[in-house]
Amino acid sequence: MSATAHLTSLTFLSSVPSAAVPEADTYAMLLAGLGVLGWASRRQRRSREVS
């Protein structure tokens, strides 16, 4: 039994969809938005304590 492979003219055509990679700006906007939400929540909590 013999197995040989000839890879001289092998062509790979790939149509596998790749996942989108978020850019750094996307992460910055996400962190900024979460920061604003946290700040607003903290500010609202403080105003309840004062009242």
PDB file with one MODEL, atoms N, CA, C and O in Angstrom:
MODEL        1
ATOM      1  N   MET A   1       0.842  -1.152   0.000  1.00  0.00           N
ATOM      2  CA  MET A   1       0.000   0.000   0.000  1.00  0.00           C
ATOM      3  C   MET A   1       0.900   1.232   0.000  1.00  0.00           C
ATOM      4  O   MET A   1       1.842   1.326   0.788  1.00  0.00           O
ATOM      5  N   SER A   2       0.605   2.157  -0.878  1.00  0.00           N
ATOM      6  CA  SER A   2       1.433   3.339  -1.012  1.00  0.00           C
ATOM      7  C   SER A   2       0.539   4.575  -1.125  1.00  0.00           C
ATOM      8  O   SER A   2      -0.472   4.559  -1.827  1.00  0.00           O
ATOM      9  N   ALA A   3       0.912   5.612  -0.448  1.00  0.00           N
ATOM     10  CA  ALA A   3       0.158   6.867  -0.522  1.00  0.00           C
ATOM     11  C   ALA A   3       1.128   7.996  -0.811  1.00  0.00           C
ATOM     12  O   ALA A   3       2.069   8.237  -0.054  1.00  0.00           O
ATOM     13  N   THR A   4       0.893   8.666  -1.887  1.00  0.00           N
ATOM     14  CA  THR A   4       1.720   9.822  -2.228  1.00  0.00           C
ATOM     15  C   THR A   4       0.810  10.996  -2.562  1.00  0.00           C
ATOM     16  O   THR A   4      -0.328  10.812  -2.996  1.00  0.00           O
ATOM     17  N   ALA A   5       1.309  12.165  -2.361  1.00  0.00           N
ATOM     18  CA  ALA A   5       0.537  13.371  -2.669  1.00  0.00           C
ATOM     19  C   ALA A   5       1.393  14.281  -3.529  1.00  0.00           C
ATOM     20  O   ALA A   5       2.570  14.501  -3.241  1.00  0.00           O
ATOM     21  N   HIS A   6       0.809  14.795  -4.561  1.00  0.00           N
ATOM     22  CA  HIS A   6       1.503  15.726  -5.443  1.00  0.00           C
ATOM     23  C   HIS A   6       0.854  17.095  -5.270  1.00  0.00           C
ATOM     24  O   HIS A   6      -0.294  17.298  -5.667  1.00  0.00           O
ATOM     25  N   LEU A   7       1.577  18.017  -4.688  1.00  0.00           N
ATOM     26  CA  LEU A   7       1.041  19.340  -4.402  1.00  0.00           C
ATOM     27  C   LEU A   7       1.681  20.406  -5.292  1.00  0.00           C
ATOM     28  O   LEU A   7       1.985  21.504  -4.826  1.00  0.00           O
ATOM     29  N   THR A   8       1.878  20.095  -6.532  1.00  0.00           N
ATOM     30  CA  THR A   8       2.556  21.048  -7.407  1.00  0.00           C
ATOM     31  C   THR A   8       1.623  22.143  -7.904  1.00  0.00           C
ATOM     32  O   THR A   8       2.040  23.297  -8.003  1.00  0.00           O
ATOM     33  N   SER A   9       0.395  21.824  -8.214  1.00  0.00           N
ATOM     34  CA  SER A   9      -0.513  22.846  -8.748  1.00  0.00           C
ATOM     35  C   SER A   9      -1.811  22.884  -7.942  1.00  0.00           C
ATOM     36  O   SER A   9      -2.906  22.847  -8.502  1.00  0.00           O
ATOM     37  N   LEU A  10      -1.669  22.958  -6.659  1.00  0.00           N
ATOM     38  CA  LEU A  10      -2.829  22.975  -5.776  1.00  0.00           C
ATOM     39  C   LEU A  10      -3.222  24.428  -5.499  1.00  0.00           C
ATOM     40  O   LEU A  10      -2.390  25.239  -5.091  1.00  0.00           O
ATOM     41  N   THR A  11      -4.472  24.737  -5.722  1.00  0.00           N
ATOM     42  CA  THR A  11      -4.970  26.093  -5.509  1.00  0.00           C
ATOM     43  C   THR A  11      -6.087  26.057  -4.478  1.00  0.00           C
ATOM     44  O   THR A  11      -7.012  25.250  -4.569  1.00  0.00           O
ATOM     45  N   PHE A  12      -5.987  26.935  -3.505  1.00  0.00           N
ATOM     46  CA  PHE A  12      -7.019  27.032  -2.482  1.00  0.00           C
ATOM     47  C   PHE A  12      -7.876  28.262  -2.756  1.00  0.00           C
ATOM     48  O   PHE A  12      -7.378  29.387  -2.792  1.00  0.00           O
ATOM     49  N   LEU A  13      -9.142  28.032  -2.942  1.00  0.00           N
ATOM     50  CA  LEU A  13     -10.089  29.127  -3.087  1.00  0.00           C
ATOM     51  C   LEU A  13     -10.999  29.087  -1.877  1.00  0.00           C
ATOM     52  O   LEU A  13     -11.796  28.163  -1.713  1.00  0.00           O
ATOM     53  N   SER A  14     -10.878  30.065  -1.059  1.00  0.00           N
ATOM     54  CA  SER A  14     -11.635  30.070   0.187  1.00  0.00           C
ATOM     55  C   SER A  14     -12.694  31.157   0.157  1.00  0.00           C
ATOM     56  O   SER A  14     -12.409  32.316  -0.146  1.00  0.00           O
ATOM     57  N   SER A  15     -13.901  30.771   0.472  1.00  0.00           N
ATOM     58  CA  SER A  15     -14.973  31.751   0.603  1.00  0.00           C
ATOM     59  C   SER A  15     -15.563  31.692   2.008  1.00  0.00           C
ATOM     60  O   SER A  15     -16.751  31.946   2.210  1.00  0.00           O
ATOM     61  N   VAL A  16     -14.725  31.358   2.961  1.00  0.00           N
ATOM     62  CA  VAL A  16     -15.161  31.285   4.350  1.00  0.00           C
ATOM     63  C   VAL A  16     -15.261  32.709   4.884  1.00  0.00           C
ATOM     64  O   VAL A  16     -14.282  33.455   4.848  1.00  0.00           O
ATOM     65  N   PRO A  17     -16.422  33.087   5.373  1.00  0.00           N
ATOM     66  CA  PRO A  17     -16.557  34.459   5.879  1.00  0.00           C
ATOM     67  C   PRO A  17     -15.750  34.645   7.159  1.00  0.00           C
ATOM     68  O   PRO A  17     -15.817  33.827   8.077  1.00  0.00           O
ATOM     69  N   SER A  18     -15.003  35.710   7.202  1.00  0.00           N
ATOM     70  CA  SER A  18     -14.225  35.984   8.406  1.00  0.00           C
ATOM     71  C   SER A  18     -15.022  36.909   9.309  1.00  0.00           C
ATOM     72  O   SER A  18     -15.816  37.727   8.844  1.00  0.00           O
ATOM     73  N   ALA A  19     -14.801  36.769  10.574  1.00  0.00           N
ATOM     74  CA  ALA A  19     -15.517  37.598  11.542  1.00  0.00           C
ATOM     75  C   ALA A  19     -14.966  39.015  11.498  1.00  0.00           C
ATOM     76  O   ALA A  19     -13.765  39.223  11.324  1.00  0.00           O
ATOM     77  N   ALA A  20     -15.839  39.966  11.653  1.00  0.00           N
ATOM     78  CA  ALA A  20     -15.422  41.363  11.659  1.00  0.00           C
ATOM     79  C   ALA A  20     -14.644  41.653  12.940  1.00  0.00           C
ATOM     80  O   ALA A  20     -15.050  41.256  14.032  1.00  0.00           O
ATOM     81  N   VAL A  21     -13.539  42.338  12.790  1.00  0.00           N
ATOM     82  CA  VAL A  21     -12.714  42.697  13.937  1.00  0.00           C
ATOM     83  C   VAL A  21     -12.963  44.164  14.251  1.00  0.00           C
ATOM     84  O   VAL A  21     -12.714  45.024  13.407  1.00  0.00           O
ATOM     85  N   PRO A  22     -13.452  44.464  15.456  1.00  0.00           N
ATOM     86  CA  PRO A  22     -13.708  45.864  15.794  1.00  0.00           C
ATOM     87  C   PRO A  22     -12.417  46.675  15.810  1.00  0.00           C
ATOM     88  O   PRO A  22     -11.363  46.182  16.209  1.00  0.00           O
ATOM     89  N   GLU A  23     -12.517  47.907  15.375  1.00  0.00           N
ATOM     90  CA  GLU A  23     -11.356  48.786  15.379  1.00  0.00           C
ATOM     91  C   GLU A  23     -11.177  49.390  16.768  1.00  0.00           C
ATOM     92  O   GLU A  23     -12.060  49.294  17.621  1.00  0.00           O
ATOM     93  N   ALA A  24     -10.042  50.001  16.975  1.00  0.00           N
ATOM     94  CA  ALA A  24      -9.741  50.602  18.275  1.00  0.00           C
ATOM     95  C   ALA A  24     -10.750  51.691  18.622  1.00  0.00           C
ATOM     96  O   ALA A  24     -11.092  51.863  19.792  1.00  0.00           O
ATOM     97  N   ASP A  25     -11.231  52.429  17.619  1.00  0.00           N
ATOM     98  CA  ASP A  25     -12.229  53.473  17.869  1.00  0.00           C
ATOM     99  C   ASP A  25     -13.504  52.884  18.453  1.00  0.00           C
ATOM    100  O   ASP A  25     -14.153  53.510  19.290  1.00  0.00           O
ATOM    101  N   THR A  26     -13.863  51.692  18.018  1.00  0.00           N
ATOM    102  CA  THR A  26     -15.068  51.040  18.531  1.00  0.00           C
ATOM    103  C   THR A  26     -14.919  50.743  20.017  1.00  0.00           C
ATOM    104  O   THR A  26     -15.834  50.987  20.804  1.00  0.00           O
ATOM    105  N   TYR A  27     -13.763  50.218  20.392  1.00  0.00           N
ATOM    106  CA  TYR A  27     -13.520  49.941  21.809  1.00  0.00           C
ATOM    107  C   TYR A  27     -13.497  51.234  22.621  1.00  0.00           C
ATOM    108  O   TYR A  27     -14.005  51.270  23.742  1.00  0.00           O
ATOM    109  N   ALA A  28     -12.919  52.283  22.070  1.00  0.00           N
ATOM    110  CA  ALA A  28     -12.866  53.563  22.775  1.00  0.00           C
ATOM    111  C   ALA A  28     -14.272  54.109  23.003  1.00  0.00           C
ATOM    112  O   ALA A  28     -14.577  54.600  24.090  1.00  0.00           O
ATOM    113  N   MET A  29     -15.124  54.028  21.992  1.00  0.00           N
ATOM    114  CA  MET A  29     -16.498  54.512  22.140  1.00  0.00           C
ATOM    115  C   MET A  29     -17.270  53.666  23.150  1.00  0.00           C
ATOM    116  O   MET A  29     -18.069  54.196  23.922  1.00  0.00           O
ATOM    117  N   LEU A  30     -17.038  52.355  23.148  1.00  0.00           N
ATOM    118  CA  LEU A  30     -17.696  51.473  24.110  1.00  0.00           C
ATOM    119  C   LEU A  30     -17.285  51.835  25.534  1.00  0.00           C
ATOM    120  O   LEU A  30     -18.133  51.959  26.418  1.00  0.00           O
ATOM    121  N   LEU A  31     -15.990  52.003  25.752  1.00  0.00           N
ATOM    122  CA  LEU A  31     -15.514  52.357  27.091  1.00  0.00           C
ATOM    123  C   LEU A  31     -16.009  53.732  27.514  1.00  0.00           C
ATOM    124  O   LEU A  31     -16.361  53.935  28.676  1.00  0.00           O
ATOM    125  N   ALA A  32     -16.040  54.673  26.587  1.00  0.00           N
ATOM    126  CA  ALA A  32     -16.540  56.011  26.915  1.00  0.00           C
ATOM    127  C   ALA A  32     -18.022  55.945  27.290  1.00  0.00           C
ATOM    128  O   ALA A  32     -18.448  56.584  28.251  1.00  0.00           O
ATOM    129  N   GLY A  33     -18.792  55.186  26.545  1.00  0.00           N
ATOM    130  CA  GLY A  33     -20.215  55.048  26.841  1.00  0.00           C
ATOM    131  C   GLY A  33     -20.456  54.394  28.184  1.00  0.00           C
ATOM    132  O   GLY A  33     -21.318  54.830  28.947  1.00  0.00           O
ATOM    133  N   LEU A  34     -19.702  53.351  28.476  1.00  0.00           N
ATOM    134  CA  LEU A  34     -19.840  52.695  29.780  1.00  0.00           C
ATOM    135  C   LEU A  34     -19.417  53.630  30.909  1.00  0.00           C
ATOM    136  O   LEU A  34     -20.010  53.621  31.988  1.00  0.00           O
ATOM    137  N   GLY A  35     -18.394  54.431  30.654  1.00  0.00           N
ATOM    138  CA  GLY A  35     -17.959  55.405  31.654  1.00  0.00           C
ATOM    139  C   GLY A  35     -19.030  56.443  31.937  1.00  0.00           C
ATOM    140  O   GLY A  35     -19.267  56.799  33.092  1.00  0.00           O
ATOM    141  N   VAL A  36     -19.680  56.932  30.880  1.00  0.00           N
ATOM    142  CA  VAL A  36     -20.756  57.914  31.057  1.00  0.00           C
ATOM    143  C   VAL A  36     -21.924  57.291  31.808  1.00  0.00           C
ATOM    144  O   VAL A  36     -22.512  57.935  32.677  1.00  0.00           O
ATOM    145  N   LEU A  37     -22.267  56.051  31.488  1.00  0.00           N
ATOM    146  CA  LEU A  37     -23.350  55.376  32.212  1.00  0.00           C
ATOM    147  C   LEU A  37     -23.008  55.213  33.691  1.00  0.00           C
ATOM    148  O   LEU A  37     -23.857  55.432  34.555  1.00  0.00           O
ATOM    149  N   GLY A  38     -21.781  54.833  33.977  1.00  0.00           N
ATOM    150  CA  GLY A  38     -21.351  54.691  35.366  1.00  0.00           C
ATOM    151  C   GLY A  38     -21.361  56.016  36.101  1.00  0.00           C
ATOM    152  O   GLY A  38     -21.790  56.093  37.253  1.00  0.00           O
ATOM    153  N   TRP A  39     -20.885  57.062  35.433  1.00  0.00           N
ATOM    154  CA  TRP A  39     -20.873  58.396  36.034  1.00  0.00           C
ATOM    155  C   TRP A  39     -22.290  58.874  36.325  1.00  0.00           C
ATOM    156  O   TRP A  39     -22.554  59.409  37.401  1.00  0.00           O
ATOM    157  N   ALA A  40     -23.203  58.685  35.374  1.00  0.00           N
ATOM    158  CA  ALA A  40     -24.591  59.114  35.559  1.00  0.00           C
ATOM    159  C   ALA A  40     -25.255  58.328  36.689  1.00  0.00           C
ATOM    160  O   ALA A  40     -26.005  58.890  37.486  1.00  0.00           O
ATOM    161  N   SER A  41     -24.978  57.035  36.751  1.00  0.00           N
ATOM    162  CA  SER A  41     -25.556  56.203  37.808  1.00  0.00           C
ATOM    163  C   SER A  41     -25.045  56.643  39.177  1.00  0.00           C
ATOM    164  O   SER A  41     -25.810  56.730  40.138  1.00  0.00           O
ATOM    165  N   ARG A  42     -23.760  56.917  39.253  1.00  0.00           N
ATOM    166  CA  ARG A  42     -23.172  57.345  40.521  1.00  0.00           C
ATOM    167  C   ARG A  42     -23.712  58.710  40.939  1.00  0.00           C
ATOM    168  O   ARG A  42     -23.993  58.944  42.114  1.00  0.00           O
ATOM    169  N   ARG A  43     -23.852  59.595  39.978  1.00  0.00           N
ATOM    170  CA  ARG A  43     -24.374  60.933  40.261  1.00  0.00           C
ATOM    171  C   ARG A  43     -25.822  60.856  40.747  1.00  0.00           C
ATOM    172  O   ARG A  43     -26.212  61.563  41.676  1.00  0.00           O
ATOM    173  N   GLN A  44     -26.610  59.991  40.111  1.00  0.00           N
ATOM    174  CA  GLN A  44     -28.010  59.834  40.499  1.00  0.00           C
ATOM    175  C   GLN A  44     -28.107  59.243  41.908  1.00  0.00           C
ATOM    176  O   GLN A  44     -28.953  59.652  42.703  1.00  0.00           O
ATOM    177  N   ARG A  45     -27.244  58.288  42.205  1.00  0.00           N
ATOM    178  CA  ARG A  45     -27.248  57.665  43.527  1.00  0.00           C
ATOM    179  C   ARG A  45     -26.874  58.688  44.605  1.00  0.00           C
ATOM    180  O   ARG A  45     -27.453  58.682  45.691  1.00  0.00           O
ATOM    181  N   ARG A  46     -25.911  59.560  44.309  1.00  0.00           N
ATOM    182  CA  ARG A  46     -25.504  60.584  45.278  1.00  0.00           C
ATOM    183  C   ARG A  46     -26.624  61.582  45.527  1.00  0.00           C
ATOM    184  O   ARG A  46     -26.818  62.025  46.659  1.00  0.00           O
ATOM    185  N   SER A  47     -27.370  61.943  44.473  1.00  0.00           N
ATOM    186  CA  SER A  47     -28.450  62.916  44.650  1.00  0.00           C
ATOM    187  C   SER A  47     -29.579  62.318  45.488  1.00  0.00           C
ATOM    188  O   SER A  47     -30.272  63.049  46.194  1.00  0.00           O
ATOM    189  N   ARG A  48     -29.769  61.024  45.422  1.00  0.00           N
ATOM    190  CA  ARG A  48     -30.783  60.368  46.263  1.00  0.00           C
ATOM    191  C   ARG A  48     -30.353  60.374  47.728  1.00  0.00           C
ATOM    192  O   ARG A  48     -31.188  60.534  48.618  1.00  0.00           O
ATOM    193  N   GLU A  49     -29.054  60.201  47.982  1.00  0.00           N
ATOM    194  CA  GLU A  49     -28.550  60.175  49.355  1.00  0.00           C
ATOM    195  C   GLU A  49     -28.660  61.550  50.003  1.00  0.00           C
ATOM    196  O   GLU A  49     -28.936  61.654  51.199  1.00  0.00           O
ATOM    197  N   VAL A  50     -28.448  62.597  49.226  1.00  0.00           N
ATOM    198  CA  VAL A  50     -28.505  63.958  49.746  1.00  0.00           C
ATOM    199  C   VAL A  50     -29.943  64.343  50.055  1.00  0.00           C
ATOM    200  O   VAL A  50     -30.188  65.034  51.044  1.00  0.00           O
ATOM    201  N   SER A  51     -30.890  63.922  49.248  1.00  0.00           N
ATOM    202  CA  SER A  51     -32.308  64.294  49.432  1.00  0.00           C
ATOM    203  C   SER A  51     -32.929  63.660  50.644  1.00  0.00           C
ATOM    204  O   SER A  51     -34.108  63.881  50.921  1.00  0.00           O
TER     205      SER A  51
ENDMDL
END
